Amino acid sequence: MTRLKVTLHDVANLAQVSTATVSFVLNGTGKVSEATRQKVLAAVNHLGYIPDARARSLKSKRSNIISLLFSYSESSVTTSRYFRDITASVCAKASEHDYKVMVTLLARGKSLDEQVKEITHSGLSGGLIVPGPSPDEVNTLEQTLDHFPTMILSAVPQDPSLSYIDVDNRSGIARAVEHLANLGHRSIAYVTPIKTDSHAVQRLQGYREAMEAHGLGSEVRITEIPLQFENDAAFYPLLNSHPTAIIAFDDLRALQIHGFLTRQGLHVPDDMALIGFDDEDFGLHMSPRLTTIPQPFGQMGGLAVEKLIERVENPDLPPFHHIFPLQITLRESCGLAERIKL
Amino acid sequence: MTRLKVTLHDVANLAQVSTATVSFVLNGTGKVSEATRQKVLAAVNHLGYIPDARARSLKSKRSNIISLLFSYSESSVTTSRYFRDITASVCAKASEHDYKVMVTLLARGKSLDEQVKEITHSGLSGGLIVPGPSPDEVNTLEQTLDHFPTMILSAVPQDPSLSYIDVDNRSGIARAVEHLANLGHRSIAYVTPIKTDSHAVQRLQGYREAMEAHGLGSEVRITEIPLQFENDAAFYPLLNSHPTAIIAFDDLRALQIHGFLTRQGLHVPDDMALIGFDDEDFGLHMSPRLTTIPQPFGQMGGLAVEKLIERVENPDLPPFHHIFPLQITLRESCGLAERIKL
DNA sequence: CTGTTAGCGCTTTCAA
DNA sequence: TTGAAAGCGCTAACAG
């Protein structure tokens, strides 16, 4: 085990200075002559010294660790893309600011407030990001956090003292309806899973509002399908409502619908325009490629980290709130090319 | 800021014992009478005491944090499923053992050995998991780790002193070829991306070997397609080799091929059997549902954590090596039902 | 500009 | 069975 700890003392000894001086050099605090600075840096370099993060944090009462806590109660969190993009962007942005990220998945055994208390009280983390909490969980957070720097993702808490970043799901669906209406569609159907989390509610609401806004209030067609595909039964009502375009709650649903349409001998986009939501990887590999509403997960994660770090380092900052509007990514499944030729 | 720290001292004071005794109770070390134990536990409970992880680790020279370091150089790491399943299973299993997980994405600015040194020397982490390193990166690890408890995932290092867990990609492809051969196929084509990472090489090799093994050595048909789809050009050679079945390097490629076949008026599985690799979520939502070779990412992550923790807590254990064999998940895209009727 | 020193909160000998 | 006390490695007054 050659891996013995190199400490501040070793560096101080080698550089012939006190530990304080080394600390000053390393942290840029205090005034140190350039000559000593170089001596210290040389020693640090020579010994390959890396400060002990625990001791540093313990003493300074600061922490450059952010906890990322997935409660996993909201289905959107379980989509591959959400978990990957949020986690990756949080880690990347944190690393830019020399912060580390601890990822916690709420274990079945542990309650959210236990988990949060551990994060806020164990001293390791200086900040917390909670992606996709349910309204209940947001309540728990409001009561448990006690001013601990926190950023909530993909949810809007009642308590305005909590910072949050969310997307405007309604605007996404609105863009889809708008685009289809502009292409001349009137019978625009919406397919939603049977569930009532806030995103599903918002998207459904966005659909209704957008249809109204385009004078298509009487054309509203909503089909509920189960989360787990079993057979085509759930899709027949959709077809029976005779839409010319379908907006799906998400890309996975769109893929299912595409399969169903194919089985029915219907071609996308000639017989039916199709639009998804989320911009999953596979949408680009479908035939035709899937028009969809991307969510800016990467931006959300990055912004969350930036704004959180600001608040870790300056707890007096006011809470940060941001809602990203959503845009549509046009591909072939909504029949853009064909319709435009008409 | 009501969030003032409750320390061991506070607990000791309230329980009318020394801090040592409280520590003994909390850690199960030392002998403490049941009466004192209860007194201490009551005080802990009353104050909502949560130990400071930094101080604890600093003093005890132990750490219950595992670092998960994604180098992101191997493409398999970038698939949604890999990142999500490995990360999630690592976090879940770690949490069972009361360990925390720090996730690091190798930043563009930082070299792997810098990053590794920081992880191994900052004292925060007691162990390290590295998913999907390239051969070069494995070399770097071999030289940098210096006995730091580490588990390598999805790669097999030369140095047998490193612990690793991988899958047998060749066995996966072999299962696919075997199954197709049993269904009566002889013209079984393989589609591979143009790249030479070890997984791609292994799968290609597995295809060749399995074809030989079934007396189909002369039927080998390999088509290379670019990672990024541009147009159908790359797929025509595939069709010109007149296969009756296609095995794709991964599910994304299979989805692309499915689209191409559809555009060519060919139906899966009647005109062409199709098998993917990785078991991405969308395979279940395709029509027909995609037969595929799942990788046991969840098991890999869980096993990695368990074996790593053993070695964190007992560094003298020998390195752990494990290769998971791969099985095929049969769905409709390989035409099982139809062929069996024949 | 630099050194001395007192802890951060905890674990763990050692003595009682 | 319990307590006193010595640090783990570091930062940040405070002196000089």
Short mmCIF file of N, CA, C and O (backbone and C1' of nucleotides) in Angstrom, two decimals, chain B residues 18 20-21 31-33 36 59 61, chain D residues 1-9:
data_model
loop_
_atom_site.label_atom_id
_atom_site.label_comp_id
_atom_site.label_asym_id
_atom_site.label_seq_id
_atom_site.Cartn_x
_atom_site.Cartn_y
_atom_site.Cartn_z
N SER B 18 -20.99 10.30 28.35
CA SER B 18 -19.90 10.91 27.58
C SER B 18 -20.13 10.71 26.09
O SER B 18 -20.93 9.86 25.67
N ALA B 20 -18.13 9.43 24.09
CA ALA B 20 -17.65 8.10 23.72
C ALA B 20 -18.78 7.09 23.79
O ALA B 20 -18.97 6.28 22.89
N THR B 21 -19.54 7.17 24.87
CA THR B 21 -20.63 6.23 25.05
C THR B 21 -21.66 6.35 23.92
O THR B 21 -22.12 5.36 23.37
N LYS B 31 -18.91 -1.91 24.85
CA LYS B 31 -19.97 -2.51 25.67
C LYS B 31 -20.71 -1.41 26.42
O LYS B 31 -20.10 -0.58 27.11
N VAL B 32 -22.00 -1.41 26.27
CA VAL B 32 -22.83 -0.41 26.92
C VAL B 32 -24.02 -1.12 27.55
O VAL B 32 -24.63 -1.99 26.92
N SER B 33 -24.34 -0.76 28.76
CA SER B 33 -25.48 -1.40 29.42
C SER B 33 -26.77 -1.02 28.71
O SER B 33 -26.87 0.06 28.12
N THR B 36 -28.23 2.45 29.65
CA THR B 36 -27.58 3.61 29.01
C THR B 36 -27.94 3.66 27.54
O THR B 36 -28.19 4.73 26.98
N LYS B 59 -12.21 10.78 10.92
CA LYS B 59 -11.61 10.16 12.10
C LYS B 59 -11.45 8.65 11.92
O LYS B 59 -10.42 8.08 12.27
N LYS B 61 -11.30 6.91 9.19
CA LYS B 61 -10.59 6.49 7.98
C LYS B 61 -11.39 5.47 7.17
O LYS B 61 -10.82 4.69 6.43
P DT D 1 -21.08 -5.14 30.55
"O5'" DT D 1 -20.93 -3.57 30.81
"C5'" DT D 1 -21.82 -2.94 31.70
"C4'" DT D 1 -21.23 -1.62 32.03
"C3'" DT D 1 -21.48 -0.54 30.98
"O3'" DT D 1 -22.25 0.46 31.62
"C1'" DT D 1 -19.22 -0.53 31.72
P DT D 2 -22.74 1.72 30.90
"O5'" DT D 2 -21.45 2.61 31.01
"C5'" DT D 2 -21.43 3.65 31.98
"C4'" DT D 2 -20.10 4.31 31.96
"C3'" DT D 2 -19.99 5.51 31.05
"O3'" DT D 2 -20.19 6.66 31.84
"C1'" DT D 2 -17.98 4.23 31.15
P DG D 3 -20.21 8.07 31.09
"O5'" DG D 3 -18.69 8.51 31.20
"C5'" DG D 3 -18.09 8.55 32.48
"C4'" DG D 3 -16.68 9.07 32.39
"C3'" DG D 3 -16.53 10.37 31.57
"O3'" DG D 3 -15.59 11.21 32.24
"C1'" DG D 3 -15.20 8.66 30.63
P DA D 4 -15.35 12.67 31.79
"O5'" DA D 4 -13.77 12.77 31.70
"C5'" DA D 4 -12.96 11.68 32.15
"C4'" DA D 4 -11.53 11.88 31.66
"C3'" DA D 4 -11.24 13.24 31.03
"O3'" DA D 4 -9.86 13.53 31.25
"C1'" DA D 4 -11.12 11.56 29.37
P DA D 5 -9.18 14.84 30.59
"O5'" DA D 5 -8.60 14.26 29.22
"C5'" DA D 5 -7.82 13.06 29.26
"C4'" DA D 5 -7.25 12.79 27.88
"C3'" DA D 5 -6.89 14.06 27.10
"O3'" DA D 5 -5.78 13.74 26.28
"C1'" DA D 5 -8.47 12.87 25.88
P DA D 6 -4.86 14.90 25.69
"O5'" DA D 6 -4.13 14.17 24.47
"C5'" DA D 6 -3.94 12.74 24.50
"C4'" DA D 6 -4.13 12.19 23.10
"C3'" DA D 6 -3.63 13.15 22.02
"O3'" DA D 6 -3.01 12.40 20.99
"C1'" DA D 6 -5.88 12.67 21.64
P DG D 7 -2.04 13.11 19.97
"O5'" DG D 7 -2.93 14.42 19.62
"C5'" DG D 7 -3.12 14.78 18.26
"C4'" DG D 7 -3.82 13.66 17.50
"C3'" DG D 7 -4.14 14.07 16.07
"O3'" DG D 7 -3.97 12.97 15.22
"C1'" DG D 7 -6.15 13.63 17.26
P DC D 8 -3.27 13.14 13.83
"O5'" DC D 8 -4.42 12.81 12.77
"C5'" DC D 8 -4.89 11.49 12.58
"C4'" DC D 8 -6.08 11.55 11.64
"C3'" DC D 8 -5.95 12.61 10.56
"O3'" DC D 8 -5.61 11.95 9.33
"C1'" DC D 8 -8.09 12.78 11.71
P DG D 9 -4.31 12.43 8.52
"O5'" DG D 9 -4.79 13.79 7.86
"C5'" DG D 9 -5.86 13.78 6.93
"C4'" DG D 9 -6.33 15.20 6.74
"C3'" DG D 9 -5.24 16.18 6.30
"O3'" DG D 9 -5.64 16.74 5.07
"C1'" DG D 9 -6.53 17.07 8.07
#
